[in-house]
Tab-separated table of C-alpha atoms in Angstrom:
chain	number	residue	atom	x	y	z
H	15	UNK	CA	-33.095	-11.493	-2.701
H	16	UNK	CA	-34.396	-12.621	-6.049
H	17	UNK	CA	-33.261	-15.596	-8.103
H	18	UNK	CA	-30.366	-13.617	-9.540
H	19	UNK	CA	-28.570	-12.027	-6.575
H	20	UNK	CA	-25.450	-11.373	-8.675
H	21	UNK	CA	-27.286	-9.403	-11.368
H	22	UNK	CA	-29.195	-7.473	-8.696
H	23	UNK	CA	-26.009	-6.600	-6.841
H	24	UNK	CA	-24.198	-5.802	-10.065
H	25	UNK	CA	-26.910	-3.336	-10.983
H	26	UNK	CA	-26.851	-1.851	-7.469
H	27	UNK	CA	-23.060	-1.474	-7.630
H	28	UNK	CA	-22.925	-0.151	-11.211
H	29	UNK	CA	-21.852	3.319	-10.041
H	30	UNK	CA	-18.964	2.001	-7.963
H	31	UNK	CA	-17.785	-0.357	-10.692
H	32	UNK	CA	-18.049	2.285	-13.426
H	33	UNK	CA	-16.019	4.680	-11.272
H	34	UNK	CA	-13.416	1.953	-10.833
H	35	UNK	CA	-13.368	1.263	-14.562
H	36	UNK	CA	-12.988	4.992	-15.228
H	37	UNK	CA	-9.966	5.176	-12.942
H	38	UNK	CA	-8.400	2.083	-14.503
H	39	UNK	CA	-8.817	3.499	-18.012
H	40	UNK	CA	-7.628	6.967	-16.967
H	41	UNK	CA	-4.489	5.822	-15.184
H	42	UNK	CA	-3.622	3.274	-17.900
H	43	UNK	CA	-4.154	5.746	-20.737
H	44	UNK	CA	-2.112	8.473	-19.033
H	45	UNK	CA	0.670	6.017	-18.164
H	46	UNK	CA	0.780	4.623	-21.718
H	47	UNK	CA	0.772	8.030	-23.434
H	48	UNK	CA	3.237	9.754	-21.078
H	49	UNK	CA	5.349	6.611	-20.716
H	50	UNK	CA	5.584	6.178	-24.494
H	51	UNK	CA	6.718	9.783	-24.956
H	52	UNK	CA	9.311	9.238	-22.226
H	53	UNK	CA	10.288	5.914	-23.803
H	54	UNK	CA	10.752	7.480	-27.234
H	55	UNK	CA	13.319	9.905	-25.839
H	56	UNK	CA	14.960	7.152	-23.801
H	57	UNK	CA	15.245	4.993	-26.932
H	58	UNK	CA	16.743	7.826	-28.976
H	59	UNK	CA	19.153	8.631	-26.143
H	60	UNK	CA	20.213	5.006	-25.836
H	61	UNK	CA	20.884	4.789	-29.568
H	62	UNK	CA	22.468	8.153	-30.409
H	63	UNK	CA	23.405	9.654	-27.015
H	64	UNK	CA	26.914	10.260	-25.765
H	65	UNK	CA	28.590	8.063	-23.154
H	66	UNK	CA	27.206	9.846	-20.102
H	67	UNK	CA	23.648	10.025	-21.462
H	68	UNK	CA	23.744	6.378	-22.436
H	69	UNK	CA	25.081	5.380	-19.010
H	70	UNK	CA	22.377	7.335	-17.161
H	71	UNK	CA	19.589	5.936	-19.344
H	72	UNK	CA	20.998	2.416	-19.032
H	73	UNK	CA	20.884	2.748	-15.230
H	74	UNK	CA	17.255	3.863	-15.457
H	75	UNK	CA	16.066	1.088	-17.764
H	76	UNK	CA	18.023	-1.662	-16.010
H	77	UNK	CA	16.846	-0.558	-12.567
H	78	UNK	CA	13.181	-0.333	-13.540
H	79	UNK	CA	13.100	-3.468	-15.650
H	80	UNK	CA	14.977	-5.387	-12.972
H	81	UNK	CA	12.503	-4.657	-10.180
H	82	UNK	CA	8.830	-5.678	-9.914
H	83	UNK	CA	6.309	-2.950	-10.859
H	84	UNK	CA	4.753	-3.602	-7.496
H	85	UNK	CA	7.875	-2.505	-5.631
H	86	UNK	CA	8.167	0.487	-7.956
H	87	UNK	CA	4.623	1.619	-7.118
H	88	UNK	CA	5.220	1.204	-3.384
H	89	UNK	CA	8.475	3.141	-3.698
H	90	UNK	CA	6.686	6.016	-5.466
H	91	UNK	CA	4.020	6.003	-2.772
H	92	UNK	CA	6.325	5.890	0.262
H	93	UNK	CA	9.611	7.441	-0.819
H	94	UNK	CA	8.490	10.470	-2.871
H	95	UNK	CA	6.654	12.163	0.069
H	96	UNK	CA	9.654	12.061	2.395
H	97	UNK	CA	11.824	13.718	-0.240
H	98	UNK	CA	9.359	16.613	-0.144
H	99	UNK	CA	7.189	15.692	-3.141
H	100	UNK	CA	3.641	15.332	-1.872
H	101	UNK	CA	1.536	13.101	-4.088
H	102	UNK	CA	-1.873	11.544	-3.921
H	103	UNK	CA	-2.084	7.771	-4.219
H	104	UNK	CA	-3.288	8.215	-7.823
H	105	UNK	CA	-0.323	10.409	-8.746
H	106	UNK	CA	2.157	8.087	-7.053
H	107	UNK	CA	0.676	5.118	-8.898
H	108	UNK	CA	0.696	6.985	-12.203
H	109	UNK	CA	4.354	7.927	-11.772
H	110	UNK	CA	5.203	4.300	-11.019
H	111	UNK	CA	3.363	3.018	-14.067
H	112	UNK	CA	4.739	5.613	-16.467
H	113	UNK	CA	8.320	5.006	-15.315
H	114	UNK	CA	7.715	1.298	-15.917
H	115	UNK	CA	6.195	1.981	-19.334
H	116	UNK	CA	9.007	4.401	-20.248
H	117	UNK	CA	11.769	1.881	-19.569
H	118	UNK	CA	10.106	-0.821	-21.643
H	119	UNK	CA	9.228	1.453	-24.552
H	120	UNK	CA	12.760	2.846	-24.401
H	121	UNK	CA	14.197	-0.621	-24.995
H	122	UNK	CA	11.651	-1.325	-27.748
H	123	UNK	CA	12.588	1.903	-29.559
H	124	UNK	CA	16.320	1.249	-29.157
H	125	UNK	CA	15.949	-2.242	-30.540
H	126	UNK	CA	13.934	-1.034	-33.514
H	127	UNK	CA	16.356	1.775	-34.351
H	128	UNK	CA	19.396	-0.488	-34.122
H	129	UNK	CA	17.741	-3.074	-36.350
H	130	UNK	CA	17.695	-0.643	-39.264
H	131	UNK	CA	20.644	-1.339	-41.588
H	132	UNK	CA	23.422	1.263	-41.315
H	133	UNK	CA	23.137	1.976	-44.999
H	134	UNK	CA	19.795	3.692	-44.490
H	135	UNK	CA	21.122	6.528	-42.343
H	136	UNK	CA	24.295	6.721	-44.456
H	137	UNK	CA	22.139	7.104	-47.537
H	138	UNK	CA	20.195	9.844	-45.813
H	139	UNK	CA	23.406	11.665	-44.945
H	140	UNK	CA	24.662	11.250	-48.496
H	141	UNK	CA	21.699	13.115	-49.944
H	142	UNK	CA	22.277	15.932	-47.438
H	143	UNK	CA	19.589	15.306	-44.804
H	144	UNK	CA	20.206	16.768	-41.325
H	145	UNK	CA	20.086	14.394	-38.353
H	146	UNK	CA	16.497	15.323	-37.466
H	147	UNK	CA	15.333	15.075	-41.105
H	148	UNK	CA	17.091	11.753	-41.428
H	149	UNK	CA	15.414	10.555	-38.225
H	150	UNK	CA	11.898	11.746	-39.086
H	151	UNK	CA	11.801	10.775	-42.779
H	152	UNK	CA	14.119	7.786	-43.059
H	153	UNK	CA	14.624	6.008	-39.742
H	154	UNK	CA	11.407	6.517	-37.759
H	155	UNK	CA	8.980	5.256	-40.423
H	156	UNK	CA	10.986	2.029	-40.642
H	157	UNK	CA	11.387	1.736	-36.858
H	158	UNK	CA	7.650	2.265	-36.306
H	159	UNK	CA	6.800	-0.982	-38.069
H	160	UNK	CA	9.124	-2.829	-35.694
H	161	UNK	CA	7.876	-0.927	-32.639
H	162	UNK	CA	4.121	-1.364	-33.035
H	163	UNK	CA	3.596	-5.050	-32.164
H	164	UNK	CA	5.796	-4.976	-29.043
H	165	UNK	CA	4.451	-1.573	-28.056
H	166	UNK	CA	0.897	-2.967	-28.037
H	167	UNK	CA	2.177	-5.713	-25.780
H	168	UNK	CA	3.674	-3.131	-23.407
H	169	UNK	CA	0.377	-1.222	-23.361
H	170	UNK	CA	-1.597	-4.294	-22.296
H	171	UNK	CA	0.996	-4.927	-19.573
H	172	UNK	CA	0.270	-1.462	-18.186
H	173	UNK	CA	-3.470	-2.128	-18.031
H	174	UNK	CA	-2.777	-5.316	-16.110
H	175	UNK	CA	-0.215	-3.639	-13.841
H	176	UNK	CA	-2.767	-0.940	-12.970
H	177	UNK	CA	-4.465	-3.497	-10.672
H	178	UNK	CA	-1.486	-3.106	-8.329
H	179	UNK	CA	-2.665	0.423	-7.551
H	180	UNK	CA	-5.392	-1.154	-5.430
H	181	UNK	CA	-2.730	-1.847	-2.811
H	182	UNK	CA	-1.946	1.825	-2.241
H	183	UNK	CA	-5.649	2.636	-1.987
H	184	UNK	CA	-6.561	3.777	-5.504
H	185	UNK	CA	-10.108	2.544	-6.048
H	186	UNK	CA	-9.537	1.227	-9.563
H	187	UNK	CA	-11.596	-1.584	-11.043
H	188	UNK	CA	-10.100	-4.377	-8.920
H	189	UNK	CA	-10.405	-2.608	-5.559
H	190	UNK	CA	-13.906	-1.366	-6.468
H	191	UNK	CA	-14.833	-4.984	-7.223
H	192	UNK	CA	-13.328	-6.198	-3.952
H	193	UNK	CA	-15.285	-3.560	-2.062
H	194	UNK	CA	-18.517	-4.805	-3.607
H	195	UNK	CA	-17.579	-8.432	-2.825
H	196	UNK	CA	-16.838	-7.610	0.804
H	197	UNK	CA	-20.327	-6.139	1.168
H	198	UNK	CA	-22.297	-8.737	-0.804
H	199	UNK	CA	-20.233	-11.918	-0.170
H	200	UNK	CA	-20.643	-12.800	-3.867
H	201	UNK	CA	-17.050	-13.535	-4.805
H	202	UNK	CA	-16.559	-15.599	-7.922
H	203	UNK	CA	-19.098	-13.923	-10.252
H	204	UNK	CA	-17.746	-10.450	-9.493
H	205	UNK	CA	-14.124	-11.518	-9.994
H	206	UNK	CA	-15.053	-13.165	-13.292
H	207	UNK	CA	-16.888	-10.020	-14.314
H	208	UNK	CA	-13.843	-7.866	-13.500
H	209	UNK	CA	-11.643	-10.304	-15.412
H	210	UNK	CA	-13.930	-10.053	-18.435
H	211	UNK	CA	-13.686	-6.260	-18.374
H	212	UNK	CA	-9.875	-6.365	-18.255
H	213	UNK	CA	-9.920	-8.784	-21.152
H	214	UNK	CA	-12.239	-6.508	-23.130
H	215	UNK	CA	-9.957	-3.503	-22.568
H	216	UNK	CA	-6.856	-5.395	-23.660
H	217	UNK	CA	-8.637	-7.020	-26.592
H	218	UNK	CA	-9.658	-3.549	-27.787
H	219	UNK	CA	-6.061	-2.328	-27.462
H	220	UNK	CA	-4.790	-5.291	-29.466
H	221	UNK	CA	-7.356	-4.771	-32.209
H	222	UNK	CA	-6.401	-1.106	-32.364
H	223	UNK	CA	-2.761	-2.165	-32.637
H	224	UNK	CA	-3.554	-4.583	-35.503
H	225	UNK	CA	-5.420	-1.830	-37.291
H	226	UNK	CA	-2.461	0.521	-36.914
H	227	UNK	CA	-0.070	-2.204	-38.136
H	228	UNK	CA	-2.125	-2.657	-41.303
H	229	UNK	CA	-2.116	1.091	-41.859
H	230	UNK	CA	1.654	1.443	-41.673
H	231	UNK	CA	2.582	-1.829	-43.366
H	232	UNK	CA	4.215	-1.637	-46.779
H	233	UNK	CA	1.917	-2.616	-49.631
Q	23	UNK	CA	-8.390	-12.385	13.865
Q	24	UNK	CA	-8.089	-9.869	11.119
Q	25	UNK	CA	-9.297	-10.845	7.682
Q	26	UNK	CA	-6.531	-12.360	5.590
Q	27	UNK	CA	-5.568	-9.756	3.037
Q	28	UNK	CA	-4.505	-10.783	-0.416
Q	29	UNK	CA	-0.808	-10.776	-1.385
Q	30	UNK	CA	-0.013	-10.768	2.281
Q	31	UNK	CA	3.527	-12.069	2.809
Q	32	UNK	CA	5.023	-10.516	-0.312
Q	33	UNK	CA	3.227	-7.266	0.358
Q	34	UNK	CA	4.328	-7.104	3.961
Q	35	UNK	CA	7.963	-7.560	3.029
Q	36	UNK	CA	7.810	-5.001	0.240
Q	37	UNK	CA	6.059	-2.509	2.483
Q	38	UNK	CA	8.604	-2.962	5.210
Q	39	UNK	CA	11.447	-2.375	2.776
Q	40	UNK	CA	9.743	0.676	1.278
Q	41	UNK	CA	8.961	2.151	4.677
Q	42	UNK	CA	12.465	1.506	5.934
Q	43	UNK	CA	13.936	3.254	2.897
Q	44	UNK	CA	11.413	6.039	3.384
Q	45	UNK	CA	12.260	6.678	6.994
Q	46	UNK	CA	15.961	6.512	6.146
Q	47	UNK	CA	15.499	9.353	3.678
Q	48	UNK	CA	13.239	11.142	6.148
Q	49	UNK	CA	15.840	11.155	8.908
Q	50	UNK	CA	18.536	12.448	6.606
Q	51	UNK	CA	16.266	15.141	5.126
Q	52	UNK	CA	14.512	16.128	8.336
Q	53	UNK	CA	17.597	16.129	10.524
Q	54	UNK	CA	17.977	19.895	10.292
Q	55	UNK	CA	14.314	20.850	10.623
Q	56	UNK	CA	13.469	20.575	14.325
Q	57	UNK	CA	9.919	19.470	15.041
Q	58	UNK	CA	8.660	21.399	17.993
Q	59	UNK	CA	4.935	21.433	17.381
Q	60	UNK	CA	2.618	18.552	18.055
Q	61	UNK	CA	0.616	16.838	15.324
Q	62	UNK	CA	-2.384	18.192	17.245
Q	63	UNK	CA	-1.506	21.761	16.208
Q	64	UNK	CA	-0.835	20.689	12.633
Q	65	UNK	CA	-4.205	18.927	12.368
Q	66	UNK	CA	-6.071	21.870	13.895
Q	67	UNK	CA	-4.338	24.271	11.508
Q	68	UNK	CA	-5.137	22.054	8.521
Q	69	UNK	CA	-8.812	21.814	9.430
Q	70	UNK	CA	-9.241	18.162	8.500
Q	71	UNK	CA	-8.213	14.930	10.142
Q	72	UNK	CA	-6.541	12.381	7.847
Q	73	UNK	CA	-7.340	8.826	8.870
Q	74	UNK	CA	-6.015	5.625	7.343
Q	75	UNK	CA	-8.499	2.796	7.073
Q	76	UNK	CA	-9.569	-0.055	4.808
Q	77	UNK	CA	-12.531	-0.440	2.509
Q	78	UNK	CA	-13.254	-4.163	2.316
Q	79	UNK	CA	-14.139	-5.407	5.806
Q	80	UNK	CA	-17.693	-4.982	7.038
Q	81	UNK	CA	-18.790	-3.982	9.615
Q	82	UNK	CA	-15.497	-2.182	10.309
Q	83	UNK	CA	-14.758	-0.209	7.160
Q	84	UNK	CA	-16.454	-0.858	3.846
Q	85	UNK	CA	-18.224	0.824	0.947
Q	86	UNK	CA	-22.000	0.787	1.268
Q	87	UNK	CA	-24.395	0.486	-1.650
Q	88	UNK	CA	-24.057	4.292	-2.000
Q	89	UNK	CA	-20.267	3.857	-2.515
Q	90	UNK	CA	-19.549	5.766	0.729
Q	91	UNK	CA	-17.154	4.475	3.384
Q	92	UNK	CA	-18.968	3.329	6.498
Q	93	UNK	CA	-18.535	1.076	9.505
Q	94	UNK	CA	-17.481	1.109	13.146
Q	95	UNK	CA	-13.900	2.245	12.427
Q	96	UNK	CA	-15.292	5.088	10.320
Q	97	UNK	CA	-17.579	6.191	13.165
Q	98	UNK	CA	-14.665	6.091	15.626
Q	99	UNK	CA	-12.650	8.364	13.304
Q	100	UNK	CA	-15.609	10.733	13.063
Q	101	UNK	CA	-15.825	10.922	16.870
Q	102	UNK	CA	-12.187	12.095	16.944
Q	103	UNK	CA	-12.908	14.613	14.153
Q	104	UNK	CA	-15.868	15.922	16.113
Q	105	UNK	CA	-13.609	16.372	19.124
Q	106	UNK	CA	-11.148	18.362	17.014
Q	107	UNK	CA	-13.417	20.578	14.940
Q	108	UNK	CA	-16.861	20.093	16.452
Q	109	UNK	CA	-17.728	18.666	13.030
Q	110	UNK	CA	-17.738	14.917	12.456
Q	111	UNK	CA	-17.537	15.497	8.692
Q	112	UNK	CA	-14.059	17.084	8.714
Q	113	UNK	CA	-12.211	13.853	8.165
Q	114	UNK	CA	-10.448	12.619	5.060
Q	115	UNK	CA	-10.043	8.867	4.737
Q	116	UNK	CA	-6.992	7.338	3.108
Q	117	UNK	CA	-7.772	3.812	1.931
Q	118	UNK	CA	-5.038	1.373	2.776
Q	119	UNK	CA	-4.538	-2.373	2.909
Q	120	UNK	CA	-4.082	-3.981	6.331
Q	121	UNK	CA	-0.355	-4.287	5.688
Q	122	UNK	CA	-0.064	-0.537	5.083
Q	123	UNK	CA	-1.333	0.421	8.533
Q	124	UNK	CA	2.089	0.827	10.137
Q	125	UNK	CA	4.082	2.163	7.113
Q	126	UNK	CA	1.468	4.840	6.420
Q	127	UNK	CA	1.815	6.101	10.007
Q	128	UNK	CA	5.605	6.090	10.079
Q	129	UNK	CA	5.802	7.973	6.762
Q	130	UNK	CA	3.198	10.563	7.842
Q	131	UNK	CA	0.688	9.582	5.164
Q	132	UNK	CA	-2.021	9.686	7.831
Q	133	UNK	CA	-2.578	11.350	11.225
Q	134	UNK	CA	-3.936	8.155	12.694
Q	135	UNK	CA	-5.090	4.700	11.716
Q	136	UNK	CA	-8.419	3.177	12.712
Q	137	UNK	CA	-8.534	-0.191	10.952
Q	138	UNK	CA	-9.470	-3.056	13.325
Q	139	UNK	CA	-5.878	-3.079	14.451
Q	140	UNK	CA	-5.033	-5.793	16.971
Q	141	UNK	CA	-2.850	-4.473	19.769
Q	142	UNK	CA	0.332	-6.497	20.197
Q	143	UNK	CA	3.494	-5.691	22.098
Q	144	UNK	CA	5.612	-6.072	18.962
Q	145	UNK	CA	3.474	-3.598	17.009
Q	146	UNK	CA	3.643	-1.194	19.953
Q	147	UNK	CA	7.392	-0.950	19.301
Q	148	UNK	CA	6.616	0.600	15.913
Q	149	UNK	CA	3.534	2.723	16.523
Q	150	UNK	CA	1.760	4.152	19.557
Q	151	UNK	CA	-1.602	2.562	20.305
Q	152	UNK	CA	-4.495	4.570	21.676
Q	153	UNK	CA	-6.804	3.188	24.334
Q	154	UNK	CA	-8.931	0.307	23.007
Q	155	UNK	CA	-12.356	0.886	21.499
Q	156	UNK	CA	-13.442	-2.735	21.008
Q	157	UNK	CA	-12.548	-6.242	22.094
Q	158	UNK	CA	-12.732	-8.833	19.346
Q	159	UNK	CA	-13.064	-12.571	19.860
Q	160	UNK	CA	-13.985	-15.705	17.959
Q	161	UNK	CA	-17.633	-16.693	18.246
Q	162	UNK	CA	-19.982	-19.340	16.875
Q	163	UNK	CA	-22.753	-18.666	14.394
Q	164	UNK	CA	-25.776	-20.979	14.499
Q	165	UNK	CA	-28.790	-21.199	12.199
Q	166	UNK	CA	-31.822	-20.035	14.187
Q	167	UNK	CA	-33.832	-23.145	13.307
Q	168	UNK	CA	-30.979	-25.562	13.966
Q	169	UNK	CA	-30.826	-28.458	16.394
Q	170	UNK	CA	-28.234	-26.780	18.608
Q	171	UNK	CA	-29.271	-23.618	20.412
Q	172	UNK	CA	-26.136	-22.495	22.233
Q	173	UNK	CA	-22.548	-23.234	23.154
Q	174	UNK	CA	-23.478	-25.808	25.816
Q	175	UNK	CA	-25.465	-27.825	23.230
Q	176	UNK	CA	-22.540	-27.762	20.806
Q	177	UNK	CA	-20.058	-28.817	23.435
Q	178	UNK	CA	-22.310	-31.656	24.615
Q	179	UNK	CA	-22.614	-32.918	21.031
Q	180	UNK	CA	-18.915	-33.815	20.996
Q	181	UNK	CA	-17.732	-35.140	17.614
Q	182	UNK	CA	-21.266	-35.231	16.181
Q	183	UNK	CA	-20.917	-31.687	14.894
Q	184	UNK	CA	-18.928	-30.044	12.138
Q	185	UNK	CA	-17.751	-26.458	12.435
Q	186	UNK	CA	-17.101	-24.342	9.335
Q	187	UNK	CA	-14.149	-21.985	9.538
Q	188	UNK	CA	-12.184	-19.723	7.226
Q	189	UNK	CA	-9.059	-21.425	5.897
Q	190	UNK	CA	-6.155	-20.689	8.193
Q	191	UNK	CA	-3.075	-22.466	9.556
Q	192	UNK	CA	-4.427	-22.302	13.110
Q	193	UNK	CA	-8.053	-23.019	12.190
Q	194	UNK	CA	-8.265	-26.492	13.775
Q	195	UNK	CA	-6.471	-25.364	16.897
Q	196	UNK	CA	-8.723	-22.341	17.205
Q	197	UNK	CA	-11.969	-24.324	16.966
Q	198	UNK	CA	-10.694	-27.065	19.277
Q	199	UNK	CA	-9.900	-24.495	21.969
Q	200	UNK	CA	-13.654	-24.095	22.400
Q	201	UNK	CA	-15.033	-27.386	21.013
Q	202	UNK	CA	-12.283	-29.995	21.521
Q	203	UNK	CA	-14.024	-32.846	19.696
Q	204	UNK	CA	-15.811	-31.040	16.869
Q	205	UNK	CA	-14.923	-31.825	13.255
Q	206	UNK	CA	-13.503	-28.834	11.399
Q	207	UNK	CA	-14.176	-27.962	7.752
Q	208	UNK	CA	-12.119	-25.163	6.280
Q	209	UNK	CA	-13.492	-22.887	3.585
Q	210	UNK	CA	-11.853	-20.497	1.156
Q	211	UNK	CA	-14.153	-17.551	1.597
Q	212	UNK	CA	-16.692	-16.095	3.976
Q	213	UNK	CA	-19.643	-16.699	1.655
Q	214	UNK	CA	-18.764	-20.407	1.318
Q	215	UNK	CA	-18.487	-20.680	5.089
Q	216	UNK	CA	-21.954	-19.197	5.606
Q	217	UNK	CA	-23.230	-21.358	2.749
Q	218	UNK	CA	-22.059	-24.459	4.653
Q	219	UNK	CA	-24.161	-23.422	7.636
Q	220	UNK	CA	-27.182	-22.619	5.448
Q	221	UNK	CA	-27.046	-25.977	3.701
Q	222	UNK	CA	-26.529	-27.960	6.907
Q	223	UNK	CA	-23.073	-29.148	5.843
Q	224	UNK	CA	-21.844	-27.621	9.088
Q	225	UNK	CA	-23.752	-27.128	12.345
Q	226	UNK	CA	-21.945	-23.908	13.194
Q	227	UNK	CA	-19.427	-21.444	11.776
Q	228	UNK	CA	-16.557	-20.121	13.887
Q	229	UNK	CA	-15.542	-16.583	12.947
Q	230	UNK	CA	-15.005	-13.116	14.410
Q	231	UNK	CA	-17.733	-12.202	16.897
Q	232	UNK	CA	-18.119	-8.834	15.132
Q	233	UNK	CA	-18.768	-10.564	11.773
Q	234	UNK	CA	-21.383	-12.774	13.421
Q	235	UNK	CA	-23.119	-9.791	15.006
Q	236	UNK	CA	-23.063	-7.906	11.698
Q	237	UNK	CA	-24.564	-10.850	9.797
Q	238	UNK	CA	-27.348	-11.114	12.379
Q	239	UNK	CA	-28.016	-7.354	12.079
Q	240	UNK	CA	-28.145	-7.632	8.279
Q	241	UNK	CA	-30.315	-10.757	8.032
Q	242	UNK	CA	-32.527	-10.729	11.125
Q	243	UNK	CA	-34.344	-13.952	12.034
Q	244	UNK	CA	-31.916	-16.366	10.327
Q	245	UNK	CA	-28.979	-16.803	12.678
Q	246	UNK	CA	-28.070	-16.614	16.338
Q	247	UNK	CA	-24.792	-16.325	18.160
Q	248	UNK	CA	-23.926	-19.263	20.430
Q	249	UNK	CA	-23.239	-16.822	23.236
Q	250	UNK	CA	-19.639	-17.807	23.848
Q	251	UNK	CA	-16.512	-16.241	22.502
Q	252	UNK	CA	-12.831	-16.860	23.045
Q	253	UNK	CA	-9.391	-15.789	21.738
Q	254	UNK	CA	-9.731	-12.154	22.869
Q	255	UNK	CA	-7.993	-9.421	20.886
Q	256	UNK	CA	-7.899	-5.718	21.633
Q	257	UNK	CA	-8.669	-3.252	18.839
Q	258	UNK	CA	-7.243	0.249	19.123
Q	259	UNK	CA	-6.397	3.152	16.837
Q	260	UNK	CA	-2.739	3.950	16.364
Q	261	UNK	CA	-0.664	7.092	15.869
Q	262	UNK	CA	2.988	7.697	15.047
Q	263	UNK	CA	5.360	7.205	17.930
Q	264	UNK	CA	6.913	10.138	19.742
Q	265	UNK	CA	4.047	12.633	19.964
Q	266	UNK	CA	2.519	12.282	23.419
Q	267	UNK	CA	0.273	15.336	23.066
Q	268	UNK	CA	-1.415	13.978	19.954
Q	269	UNK	CA	-1.775	10.526	21.521
Q	270	UNK	CA	-3.299	12.101	24.637
Q	271	UNK	CA	-5.790	14.011	22.555
Q	272	UNK	CA	-6.997	10.945	20.627
Q	273	UNK	CA	-7.140	8.969	23.878
Q	274	UNK	CA	-9.248	11.664	25.491
Q	275	UNK	CA	-11.656	11.759	22.549
Q	276	UNK	CA	-12.037	7.958	22.585
Q	277	UNK	CA	-12.296	7.795	26.358
Q	278	UNK	CA	-15.108	10.343	26.479
Q	279	UNK	CA	-16.882	8.482	23.680
Q	280	UNK	CA	-16.985	5.359	25.814
Q	281	UNK	CA	-17.574	6.924	29.224
Q	282	UNK	CA	-18.596	10.567	28.867
Q	283	UNK	CA	-20.205	13.256	26.739
Q	284	UNK	CA	-20.003	11.386	23.407
Q	285	UNK	CA	-21.291	8.102	24.803
Q	286	UNK	CA	-24.586	8.344	22.897
Q	287	UNK	CA	-22.725	8.615	19.569
Q	288	UNK	CA	-20.535	5.639	20.420
Q	289	UNK	CA	-23.489	3.568	21.663
Q	290	UNK	CA	-25.579	4.376	18.566
Q	291	UNK	CA	-22.736	3.201	16.340
Q	292	UNK	CA	-22.221	0.068	18.438
Q	293	UNK	CA	-25.935	-0.733	18.089
Q	294	UNK	CA	-25.880	-0.057	14.351
Q	295	UNK	CA	-22.965	-2.354	13.500
Q	296	UNK	CA	-23.102	-5.013	16.235
Q	297	UNK	CA	-26.798	-4.965	17.164
Q	298	UNK	CA	-25.919	-4.652	20.827
Q	299	UNK	CA	-27.456	-2.086	23.169
Q	300	UNK	CA	-24.830	-0.731	25.604
Q	301	UNK	CA	-25.729	0.245	29.163
Q	302	UNK	CA	-24.787	3.868	29.868
Q	303	UNK	CA	-21.696	4.254	32.075
Q	304	UNK	CA	-22.462	4.635	35.778
Q	305	UNK	CA	-22.384	8.145	37.197
Q	306	UNK	CA	-20.830	9.131	40.477
Q	307	UNK	CA	-17.537	7.386	41.136
Q	308	UNK	CA	-15.405	7.287	37.919
Q	309	UNK	CA	-15.853	3.958	36.115
Q	310	UNK	CA	-12.108	3.627	35.462
Q	311	UNK	CA	-11.259	3.058	39.124
Q	312	UNK	CA	-13.907	0.518	40.035
């Protein structure tokens, strides 16, 4: 051992930690993108859907938002296989995260759409726009400005929730770090290092969000 | 004593609920499909053995510097794979936390679990244990250059010594079972506990005998074991209940690793992880009936 055992071990474990980081980024990115697409449709359904659609979507969002993500991930891991859907731990975790993301984004979209004054869509109708034209050109651009800040918040939540995948055996950044700690017995520095990486990821997401907000803000 | 896993109580409850829901669905779905074949046939047909194990507890199951799973549990799983396919490499490891050992068996995520699992009668109601492949106990780690050389020295020292131990509700009780008068200092993590011994803050550390042996293997010439261990616990692999043929097969593979044709593989692994040379089993009259 030299004077800097942590730096030595960090260098020795760079492959394992980079693999973990890669998995964390991959699963978070996929969950955010797919979950946001799902959430967009959920939000539209909650706002404009008929009674049955609204009831079904309400059940989905209430159920998911009312249970811990942790339980959701375990449920995807243990319950999907016995219903005949065979998944890897990564897939099960991804499904859990994207369902979580979808329910939150769904509520964000619904809130943003309902916050737009009625007169806007009425004005759209009055000049002869179809529903989809009205939605794309009148409502969505206004809703987007409302959605962005809370959506960025939801995205950072997903990155943080991805640590829970370590429990079902996905070697993401946290589990990769724990594996290195168990071998080297250097606890605190490695945990701090992992924490710094999570912070860097979320800080980057927030900066990206700010940039997007400036782009879409009205002059 | 298994290592305390993080999130333990919450995790255990959630896992139990998830597994219970899972098996509920399984019974309703699988009620029509009659299972006639043993897991043994299914594993042979698949061509790989799926084994549940952990990845954060040396020397049992952990990632080496090369990021590959290794350890005594891993070697035990490979012995079973060799028995199945004549190829120790045909095994796929599913990483799981300690709390997932039983749920992952009952929901068929894995064919068997080899993860320093302590045999208890209550666990045996949920899964079927194989024959044991190791007996764990608590031992005492001493610095090689220290004042006390063995267990007798420590015991004679009475309350003049301090023993470092991993934080635990039963820590005091556990140490006092062997050293009734010793002072007990509890530490948050394994590295702090070893640090206490290195710095002389404690005269000895009480921890799993296997961890002590592994530390001595890793850093030769720095520590010795006090040569006394207590609180015995049996480690065995486990399979899902209700498949005697599969259980018999795994038992046979393990049995022959400890007494028969695969003894050299087992002994080499034992030496590698615990630094202990095993005497070959006696020939002639079967060792089991002595």
